[in-house]
Amino acid sequence: MDSSPHDHGDDGADSAPPAAYRSEVTLSVNGKPHTLLIDHRRVLLDLLREDLDLTGAKKGCDHGQCGACTVLVDGRRVNSCLQLAVSLDGCDVLTVEGLTEGDQLHPLQRAFLDRDAFQCGYCTPGQICSAVGVLAEAAAGHPSHATGPATPPGRPVPLDAAEIRERLSGNLCRCGAYPHIVEAVQDVAL
Amino acid sequence: MKPFGYLRATTVQEAVQALAAHPGARCLGGGTNLVDLMKLGVERPGFLVEVNRLPLDTVAELADGSLRVGATVRNSDLAAHPLVRDRYPALSQALLAGASGQLRNAATTGGNLLQRTRCPYFQDVSKPCNKRVPGSGCGARDGTHRDHAVLGHSDHCIATHPSDMAVALAALDARVELYGTEGARSVPVAEFHRLPGDRPELDTVIRPGELITGVVLPAATASLPSAYRKARDRASYAFALASVAAVLHLSDDGTVAQVGLAFGALAHRPWRATRAEEALRGGPATPDAFAHAVDLELRAARPLRDNGYKVGLARGLALDVLTRLATPART
Ligand SMILES: Cc1cc2nc3c(=O)[nH]c(=O)nc-3n(C[C@H](O)[C@H](O)[C@H](O)COP(=O)(O)OP(=O)(O)OC[C@H]3O[C@@H](n4cnc5c(N)ncnc54)[C@H](O)[C@@H]3O)c2cc1C
Ligand code: SF4
Ligand code: FES
Ligand code: FES
């Protein structure tokens, strides 16, 4: 069953591995329950894009270095390229596709449009999902590297531009749309 | 990636038994390092034991005033914990200086301690690396080693340990709690990671099949002034080039009553600066005394061709942090 030493990890290439290497997993994606027999090697990003046809989350680096694959798991933002799907049994996954309510854009989606906060748009779904997480974290009183030491624990942290830049540092934008991204998030944070 | 078996362990016993039953198995915490290395072909486990469902996900105050942090507490939750922010600010600061918001949401206390080096030769299976393949040589020694060690390295390996969290834990006198088939034991964080010597494949003193169950922060360093500072190539989301964690408690007469000092990104383990600490204890808390003590410690540095800058960088960071802790009004 061993792959070659030059295999750099393109999982899913082998068709159906033996039962010991697969498990049944139930997870909800954008509110819809799925029960799937999953190859243990499958990461959430590939499951979303290839098995569930949800191509909003993007593959940039595949190694946790760019944030393009950011989604929310149980309300917390994570890099879906590093999450093994088998570890998410019972979890709620929310992708950029799940942020809209019918035709109603999420306020952050609206703000990204209003502020023209993208150029090619490749990083945008990750930026938006990450920003959803940032708002929740700040509201829950989570500090960041930019939070002053005198800020009291347990209270919402106000999000100024420095806070937003620091908290979104896990989302790279090759087009350099950062100034508008910060403005868009600030519009919703205020 | 090589196919692997998988167990979602729900008790510590079950996890330890599964590790014993599958030699070479790995624990899966947040996966942010392990899954990355599996994609690169550096880690090739045949079996994973998921530890996230173990009852090790809480921060609890113990009767003696110490704080026990479960192995699966996420880095973001630990950094935000009110007792950690209040009593061990260096730890919260170190966590928040590491990785990104997304990564910290997934990363666990146990996984952070056991994350592997970021040496590019270690991560590239086409390159020689004694840590990955013992006896194959060290690509970094005569190659690219700007980020590598200046203290405690060996002919076999010059890698650094990349964790920010571990540096703060070392300065704070924290201990790692381990559990294996031979029972429970605990090791000071400052002694948990090894120097490479001639066995660079061993990062730490953890035994095969042993589980990290938690970390204990002692009452003795609770609520003392402490801080963490890190220098990196960009303002955020980058590993340390050098970092410092310090705990400093002054007596009423202004002399040093208690001090803990540790450097990050300079060595194969968080570098507890015991020589500097000894020089400072009982003496004045002045810039001159700090400079003398830090220089005494860094005298042991043996920089490589391209990383001599780290010594001066670490010195500056240490003097800044110690001076700030000695004059709290200025922070
Ligand atoms: C792009 C990027 C940037 C980063 N920047 C930084 C940074 O600036 N500073 C920093 O400190 N870190 C940084 N990191 C590293 C990050 O902090 C670690 O990947 C993370 O802390 C590992 O925790 P985990 O729970 O995800 O570990 P995992 O990946 O799940 O596991 C890591 C190792 O620990 C073992 N393990 C996990 N839990 C246990 C346990 N309870 N008992 C025994 N063994 C266990 C696993 O088997 C594995 O060998 C960065 C990572 C990435 C990808
Ligand atoms: S420094 Fe250590 S980890 Fe890096 S190539 Fe040399 S032996 Fe390998
Ligand atoms: S694709 Fe996941 S972080 Fe880049
Ligand atoms: S808009 Fe192009 S990468 Fe961000």
XYZ file of C-alpha atoms and ligand atoms in Angstrom:
590
model
C 0.000 0.000 0.000
C 3.058 2.212 0.271
C 3.303 5.046 -2.215
C 6.564 6.004 -3.853
C 9.069 8.195 -2.012
C 8.440 10.909 -4.609
C 4.740 11.027 -3.883
C 4.205 14.567 -2.695
C 0.807 13.860 -1.349
C -1.719 14.028 -4.156
C -4.367 12.171 -2.221
C -7.486 10.758 -3.737
C -5.497 9.511 -6.719
C -5.935 5.871 -5.754
C -9.467 4.648 -6.321
C -11.317 3.174 -3.314
C -8.726 2.155 -0.697
C -9.465 -0.843 1.580
C -11.980 -0.431 4.399
C -9.285 0.113 7.064
C -8.367 3.347 5.332
C -11.891 4.782 5.058
C -14.499 5.871 7.604
C -18.067 7.018 7.593
C -18.413 10.657 8.518
C -21.496 12.776 9.083
C -21.086 16.495 8.790
C -23.246 19.424 7.886
C -22.172 21.777 5.110
C -23.980 25.099 4.827
C -26.824 23.623 6.863
C -27.175 20.492 4.744
C -26.324 17.137 6.391
C -24.032 14.725 4.522
C -23.057 11.169 5.419
C -20.020 10.142 3.427
C -17.550 7.271 3.294
C -14.286 9.176 3.388
C -10.744 8.197 2.467
C -8.803 9.173 5.604
C -6.391 11.192 3.462
C -9.118 13.525 2.202
C -8.739 17.104 3.437
C -11.827 19.265 3.888
C -10.847 21.585 1.023
C -10.785 18.728 -1.509
C -13.986 17.271 -0.097
C -15.763 20.594 -0.585
C -14.400 21.341 -4.032
C -14.268 17.893 -5.603
C -16.946 15.840 -3.861
C -19.541 18.479 -2.955
C -18.936 20.839 -5.872
C -18.512 23.830 -3.574
C -15.685 25.676 -5.301
C -15.864 28.905 -3.277
C -13.023 27.922 -0.977
C -9.829 28.140 -3.052
C -6.618 26.152 -3.098
C -3.727 28.608 -2.985
C -0.770 26.960 -1.290
C -2.277 23.750 0.160
C 0.004 24.214 3.220
C -1.643 26.694 5.580
C 0.375 29.613 4.236
C -2.169 31.720 2.304
C -5.677 31.493 3.799
C -7.478 31.135 0.429
C -9.095 27.917 1.704
C -10.525 29.497 4.878
C -13.951 28.184 5.965
C -15.763 28.128 9.300
C -15.990 24.891 11.288
C -18.410 25.108 14.222
C -18.243 28.886 13.775
C -14.443 29.101 13.910
C -12.297 29.984 10.908
C -9.745 27.351 9.894
C -7.565 26.461 6.906
C -9.556 23.721 5.173
C -6.430 22.481 3.354
C -5.011 21.206 6.671
C -8.188 19.709 8.152
C -8.627 15.984 7.598
C -12.304 15.476 6.735
C -12.405 12.325 8.860
C -11.655 14.449 11.936
C -14.794 16.566 11.391
C -17.449 13.975 12.214
C -20.423 15.812 13.720
C -19.142 19.276 12.742
C -20.926 22.193 11.065
C -19.029 23.575 8.089
C -19.865 26.964 6.637
C -18.345 28.077 3.321
C -18.649 31.349 1.441
C -21.590 29.824 -0.487
C -23.462 29.440 2.794
C -23.156 33.079 3.833
C -25.932 34.349 1.572
C -29.540 34.042 2.725
C -31.456 33.488 -0.493
C -30.587 36.518 -2.641
C -29.453 38.470 0.400
C -25.691 38.938 0.531
C -23.909 38.769 3.873
C -22.992 42.294 5.074
C -19.308 41.477 4.526
C -19.978 40.340 0.939
C -21.886 43.604 0.372
C -19.029 45.630 1.898
C -16.418 43.902 -0.301
C -18.475 44.913 -3.358
C -19.066 48.458 -2.132
C -15.400 48.983 -1.319
C -14.100 47.211 -4.423
C -12.038 45.038 -2.086
C -10.609 42.666 -4.702
C -8.972 42.522 -8.089
C -8.712 38.934 -9.383
C -10.956 37.707 -6.556
C -9.037 34.499 -5.875
C -8.384 35.291 -2.224
C -11.829 36.839 -1.651
C -13.860 33.857 -0.370
C -11.090 33.143 2.140
C -10.862 36.804 3.145
C -14.630 36.992 3.692
C -14.887 33.763 5.687
C -11.870 34.855 7.716
C -13.491 38.249 8.377
C -16.677 36.498 9.574
C -14.471 34.658 12.067
C -12.660 37.855 13.051
C -15.922 39.617 13.920
C -17.029 36.715 16.108
C -13.631 36.444 17.830
C -13.481 40.175 18.598
C -17.078 40.113 19.869
C -16.144 37.205 22.169
C -13.275 39.256 23.602
C -10.414 37.357 21.953
C -7.291 39.547 21.895
C -4.791 39.768 19.028
C -1.125 40.710 18.757
C -2.356 44.282 18.105
C -4.552 44.458 21.218
C -3.226 46.763 23.936
C -2.232 45.055 27.225
C -4.671 47.279 29.151
C -7.681 45.970 27.191
C -9.852 44.132 29.748
C -10.368 40.381 29.151
C -13.866 39.120 28.508
C -15.174 42.217 26.726
C -15.584 42.827 22.997
C -12.410 44.185 21.390
C -12.956 47.273 19.191
C -11.630 46.674 15.678
C -9.545 49.540 14.322
C -7.492 49.253 11.136
C -4.439 47.913 12.997
C -6.548 45.178 14.626
C -8.098 44.190 11.294
C -4.732 44.022 9.529
C -3.264 41.843 12.266
C -6.292 39.569 12.574
C -6.484 39.050 8.803
C -2.741 38.471 8.387
C -3.426 34.798 7.667
C -5.081 35.779 4.373
C -2.646 36.812 1.679
C -3.729 38.791 -1.380
C -1.376 38.613 -4.330
C -3.139 41.564 -5.962
C -2.449 43.719 -2.921
C -6.068 44.735 -2.365
C -5.345 45.085 1.356
C -6.314 48.767 1.849
C -9.817 48.163 0.485
C -10.182 44.854 2.321
C -9.432 46.616 5.619
C -11.986 49.335 4.765
C -14.646 46.778 3.880
C -14.191 44.888 7.148
C -14.126 48.146 9.089
C -17.483 49.152 7.538
C -19.104 46.048 9.003
C -17.182 46.105 12.287
C -18.308 49.660 13.126
C 0.086 10.473 0.806
C 0.257 6.959 2.213
C -3.118 5.470 3.304
C -3.579 5.170 7.066
C -5.919 3.755 9.673
C -7.772 6.136 11.972
C -9.182 6.115 15.476
C -11.178 8.865 17.154
C -10.061 8.152 20.705
C -12.440 9.217 23.468
C -10.380 8.224 26.516
C -6.690 8.598 27.306
C -6.453 4.835 27.902
C -7.921 4.108 24.495
C -5.483 6.527 22.848
C -2.440 5.048 24.593
C -3.538 1.493 23.762
C -3.987 2.406 20.111
C -0.528 4.018 19.995
C 0.932 0.849 21.543
C -0.931 -1.399 19.102
C 0.273 0.550 16.048
C 4.028 1.273 16.242
C 4.823 4.425 14.265
C 1.303 5.773 14.778
C 0.910 9.517 15.297
C -1.517 11.578 17.334
C -3.628 14.044 15.392
C -4.267 17.328 17.182
C -5.141 20.324 15.040
C -3.240 18.729 12.170
C -1.674 22.028 11.142
C 1.825 20.593 11.224
C 1.225 16.862 10.852
C -1.091 17.051 7.814
C 1.293 19.520 6.176
C 4.226 17.132 6.678
C 2.171 14.151 5.477
C 1.413 16.023 2.250
C 5.143 16.661 1.859
C 5.935 12.974 2.421
C 8.056 13.848 5.481
C 5.653 12.115 7.875
C 4.305 8.750 6.664
C 2.300 7.264 9.554
C 0.276 4.111 8.955
C -2.183 5.004 11.710
C -3.527 8.188 13.276
C -5.049 8.528 16.733
C -7.228 11.622 16.903
C -6.846 13.230 20.333
C -9.303 16.116 19.930
C -12.161 14.214 21.535
C -10.234 13.355 24.696
C -11.399 15.140 27.848
C -8.279 17.333 27.765
C -9.835 20.516 26.448
C -10.041 22.674 29.570
C -7.941 25.179 31.510
C -8.356 24.513 35.233
C -7.037 26.178 38.350
C -5.565 23.635 40.791
C -5.744 23.826 44.581
C -2.111 24.988 44.883
C -2.759 27.975 42.627
C -1.188 26.490 39.510
C -3.027 26.311 36.197
C -3.433 23.071 34.223
C -3.909 23.449 30.477
C -5.260 20.382 28.706
C -3.334 19.095 25.701
C -6.169 19.785 23.270
C -6.893 23.368 24.337
C -6.606 25.405 21.142
C -3.897 28.055 20.918
C -6.470 30.829 20.345
C -8.532 29.832 23.387
C -5.440 29.607 25.592
C -4.258 33.059 24.491
C -7.696 34.523 25.234
C -8.209 32.806 28.581
C -8.718 35.490 31.273
C -6.510 33.721 33.837
C -3.700 33.314 31.298
C -3.911 36.945 30.190
C -3.974 38.093 33.787
C -1.347 35.819 35.351
C 0.919 34.735 32.526
C 0.905 37.579 29.987
C 4.077 36.291 28.280
C 2.234 33.100 27.326
C -0.749 34.907 25.832
C 1.570 37.270 23.954
C 3.705 34.419 22.608
C 0.674 32.532 21.328
C -0.729 35.640 19.639
C 2.636 36.322 17.987
C 2.527 32.882 16.311
C 0.976 31.684 13.052
C -2.433 33.146 12.008
C -5.927 33.385 13.474
C -7.043 30.362 11.447
C -4.051 28.240 12.476
C -4.346 29.189 16.152
C -8.013 28.143 16.104
C -6.945 24.626 15.100
C -3.547 24.260 16.789
C -3.467 22.467 20.156
C -1.182 22.852 23.170
C 0.264 19.356 22.690
C 0.710 19.737 18.935
C 2.370 23.120 19.314
C 5.028 21.619 21.621
C 5.648 18.739 19.223
C 5.650 20.700 15.969
C 8.727 19.922 13.872
C 11.424 22.308 12.686
C 10.794 24.581 9.679
C 14.257 23.791 8.244
C 13.614 23.728 4.458
C 15.883 20.694 3.986
C 13.899 18.764 6.581
C 10.701 19.575 4.662
C 12.099 18.542 1.253
C 12.407 14.770 0.898
C 14.811 15.158 -2.047
C 17.439 16.807 0.217
C 19.841 15.295 2.754
C 18.747 15.761 6.369
C 19.963 13.897 9.446
C 16.779 14.707 11.311
C 14.541 13.148 8.665
C 16.902 10.369 7.553
C 19.637 9.768 10.155
C 23.064 9.570 8.542
C 22.049 11.270 5.284
C 23.889 14.506 6.092
C 22.818 18.046 6.842
C 21.892 20.154 3.845
C 21.641 23.351 5.840
C 25.147 23.483 7.315
C 26.765 24.557 4.032
C 23.491 25.618 2.439
C 20.807 28.137 3.338
C 20.919 28.580 7.093
C 20.024 32.194 7.795
C 17.157 31.017 10.064
C 19.148 28.313 11.839
C 20.690 27.864 15.285
C 23.452 29.889 16.921
C 23.399 28.058 20.270
C 23.697 24.385 21.169
C 23.844 23.046 17.601
C 25.930 20.059 16.552
C 27.786 18.815 13.484
C 24.730 16.676 12.818
C 22.001 19.320 12.915
C 21.675 23.102 13.173
C 17.872 23.311 13.193
C 15.823 25.495 15.539
C 12.557 24.727 17.280
C 9.895 26.995 15.809
C 7.366 27.311 18.645
C 6.714 30.702 20.229
C 4.489 29.194 22.923
C 7.210 26.849 24.193
C 9.614 29.755 24.776
C 7.150 31.484 27.093
C 6.382 28.189 28.865
C 10.109 27.601 29.425
C 10.608 31.059 30.979
C 7.520 30.557 33.159
C 8.829 27.239 34.596
C 5.900 25.278 33.154
C 5.891 21.482 33.065
C 4.681 19.035 30.398
C 2.497 16.175 31.590
C 2.909 12.880 29.756
C 1.057 9.600 29.880
C 2.104 6.259 28.437
C 1.821 2.542 29.024
C 4.327 2.990 31.886
C 2.119 5.576 33.559
C 2.211 9.321 34.052
C 5.243 11.584 34.393
C 6.007 15.245 34.119
C 9.005 17.101 32.668
C 9.947 20.814 32.804
C 9.195 22.424 29.426
C 12.777 23.750 29.415
C 14.026 20.132 29.450
C 11.363 18.626 27.199
C 13.063 19.558 23.931
C 16.579 18.170 23.359
C 19.749 19.537 21.861
C 20.518 17.690 18.607
C 23.863 16.101 19.542
C 24.309 12.997 17.424
C 20.596 12.085 17.570
C 18.879 14.989 15.750
C 15.964 12.728 14.811
C 14.813 13.067 18.435
C 13.286 16.510 19.003
C 12.133 15.870 22.569
C 12.351 13.377 25.434
C 8.848 12.010 24.732
C 8.874 8.187 24.612
C 7.360 6.204 21.754
C 3.656 5.749 22.406
C 3.502 8.498 25.027
C 0.771 11.116 24.941
C 1.009 14.737 26.060
C -1.969 15.186 28.387
C -1.335 18.779 29.429
C 0.902 21.567 30.600
C 1.020 22.975 34.146
C 1.829 26.630 34.811
C 3.170 26.944 38.370
C 1.805 29.200 41.087
C 5.357 30.474 41.660
C 5.370 32.519 38.442
C 1.664 33.452 38.462
C 0.970 37.175 38.338
C 4.653 38.131 38.078
C 5.493 40.702 35.399
C 6.266 38.784 32.190
C 6.467 39.569 28.488
C 7.291 38.090 25.073
C 8.858 39.818 22.112
C 9.563 38.390 18.685
C 11.485 39.637 15.636
C 10.407 38.349 12.216
C 10.708 39.133 8.510
C 7.226 40.623 8.276
C 4.943 42.234 10.850
C 2.707 39.180 11.255
C 2.251 35.527 10.183
C 5.945 34.643 10.127
C 8.183 32.460 12.269
C 10.637 34.102 14.667
C 14.165 35.031 13.644
C 14.781 35.530 17.354
C 12.457 35.910 20.306
C 12.578 36.420 24.043
C 10.299 35.536 26.942
C 11.079 36.995 30.345
C 9.655 36.918 33.854
C 11.040 39.511 36.255
C 10.110 40.107 39.873
C 11.869 42.861 41.839
C 12.186 43.120 45.650
C 11.087 46.247 47.465
C 14.663 47.539 47.316
C 14.637 47.209 43.522
C 16.963 44.198 43.269
C 16.075 41.083 41.258
C 14.119 38.635 43.416
C 13.055 36.232 40.667
C 13.936 36.017 36.984
C 13.229 33.646 34.099
C 14.668 34.316 30.654
C 14.346 32.185 27.510
C 15.295 32.728 23.876
C 13.397 31.365 20.877
C 14.619 30.559 17.351
C 18.242 30.407 18.485
C 18.513 26.688 19.231
C 17.052 23.206 18.852
C 15.006 23.963 21.947
C 13.712 27.017 23.780
C 16.984 28.337 25.247
C 16.640 28.918 28.959
C 19.292 31.540 29.774
C 20.397 30.092 33.116
C 23.772 31.888 33.149
C 22.112 35.256 32.660
C 19.529 34.437 35.310
C 22.230 33.521 37.840
C 24.100 36.739 37.141
C 20.946 38.782 37.692
C 19.496 37.138 40.788
C 19.896 39.350 43.877
C 21.595 42.125 41.887
C 20.419 45.469 40.563
C 17.786 45.661 37.826
C 19.645 48.205 35.728
C 20.335 48.355 31.978
C 24.034 47.734 32.682
C 23.280 44.644 34.759
C 20.937 43.327 32.055
C 23.533 43.905 29.329
C 26.236 42.177 31.375
C 24.018 39.165 32.076
C 22.713 38.762 28.520
C 26.240 39.056 27.097
C 27.399 36.372 29.523
C 24.712 34.067 28.120
C 25.254 34.877 24.453
C 29.015 34.376 24.765
C 28.268 30.703 24.112
C 26.844 31.533 20.658
C 28.566 29.929 17.668
C 26.972 31.585 14.633
C 27.193 29.997 11.198
C 28.249 31.727 7.961
C 24.947 33.591 7.444
C 23.189 33.911 10.794
C 25.488 36.016 12.967
C 22.845 38.741 12.949
C 20.760 36.633 15.348
C 23.085 37.235 18.279
C 22.747 41.008 18.213
C 19.042 40.753 17.457
C 18.414 38.478 20.444
C 20.531 40.727 22.673
C 18.488 43.772 21.719
C 15.196 41.979 22.275
C 16.268 40.713 25.692
C 17.491 44.107 26.884
C 14.272 45.741 25.706
C 12.008 43.207 27.418
C 13.971 43.165 30.702
C 14.152 46.954 30.834
C 10.430 47.282 30.195
C 9.611 44.732 32.890
C 11.850 46.572 35.366
C 10.086 49.875 34.682
C 6.409 48.935 34.427
C 5.313 52.565 34.291
C 6.799 52.811 30.812
C 4.955 49.855 29.260
C 1.990 28.828 7.723
C 2.282 28.498 9.153
C 2.821 29.464 9.985
C 3.088 29.169 11.320
N 3.662 30.124 12.115
C 3.979 29.829 13.402
C 4.606 30.778 14.251
O 4.855 31.912 13.852
N 4.902 30.410 15.517
C 4.629 29.168 16.001
O 4.924 28.900 17.164
N 4.053 28.241 15.221
C 3.726 28.550 13.945
N 3.147 27.595 13.152
C 3.060 26.231 13.649
C 1.812 25.942 14.436
O 1.868 26.636 15.666
C 1.780 24.429 14.663
O 1.537 23.817 13.429
C 0.724 24.009 15.653
O 0.935 24.595 16.917
C 0.705 22.502 15.805
O -0.389 22.121 16.603
P -1.449 21.042 16.058
O -2.388 20.759 17.149
O -2.038 21.493 14.772
O -0.461 19.830 15.847
P -0.580 18.563 14.891
O -0.201 18.960 13.512
O -1.875 17.878 15.089
O 0.567 17.679 15.528
C 1.929 18.049 15.558
C 2.729 16.893 16.178
O 2.358 16.700 17.531
C 1.867 15.382 17.753
N 0.805 15.505 18.750
C -0.255 16.357 18.709
N -0.948 16.302 19.878
C -0.320 15.384 20.655
C -0.534 14.877 21.977
N -1.531 15.333 22.746
N 0.310 13.928 22.460
C 1.334 13.473 21.705
N 1.596 13.913 20.452
C 0.789 14.869 19.943
C 1.434 14.884 16.408
O 1.491 13.486 16.325
C 2.451 15.552 15.494
O 3.643 14.815 15.488
C 2.817 27.875 11.821
C 2.255 26.911 10.997
C 1.982 27.204 9.674
C 1.387 26.150 8.802
S 19.646 21.514 10.140
Fe 18.832 19.596 10.971
S 16.784 19.561 10.090
Fe 17.974 20.981 8.803
S 18.953 19.754 7.160
Fe 20.397 19.829 8.849
S 19.912 17.922 9.948
Fe 18.117 18.359 8.723
S -4.708 26.689 0.475
Fe -5.036 26.477 2.601
S -3.823 28.060 3.418
Fe -3.303 28.155 1.316
S -7.824 39.893 -5.176
Fe -6.344 38.775 -6.275
S -5.386 37.617 -4.691
Fe -6.621 38.991 -3.588
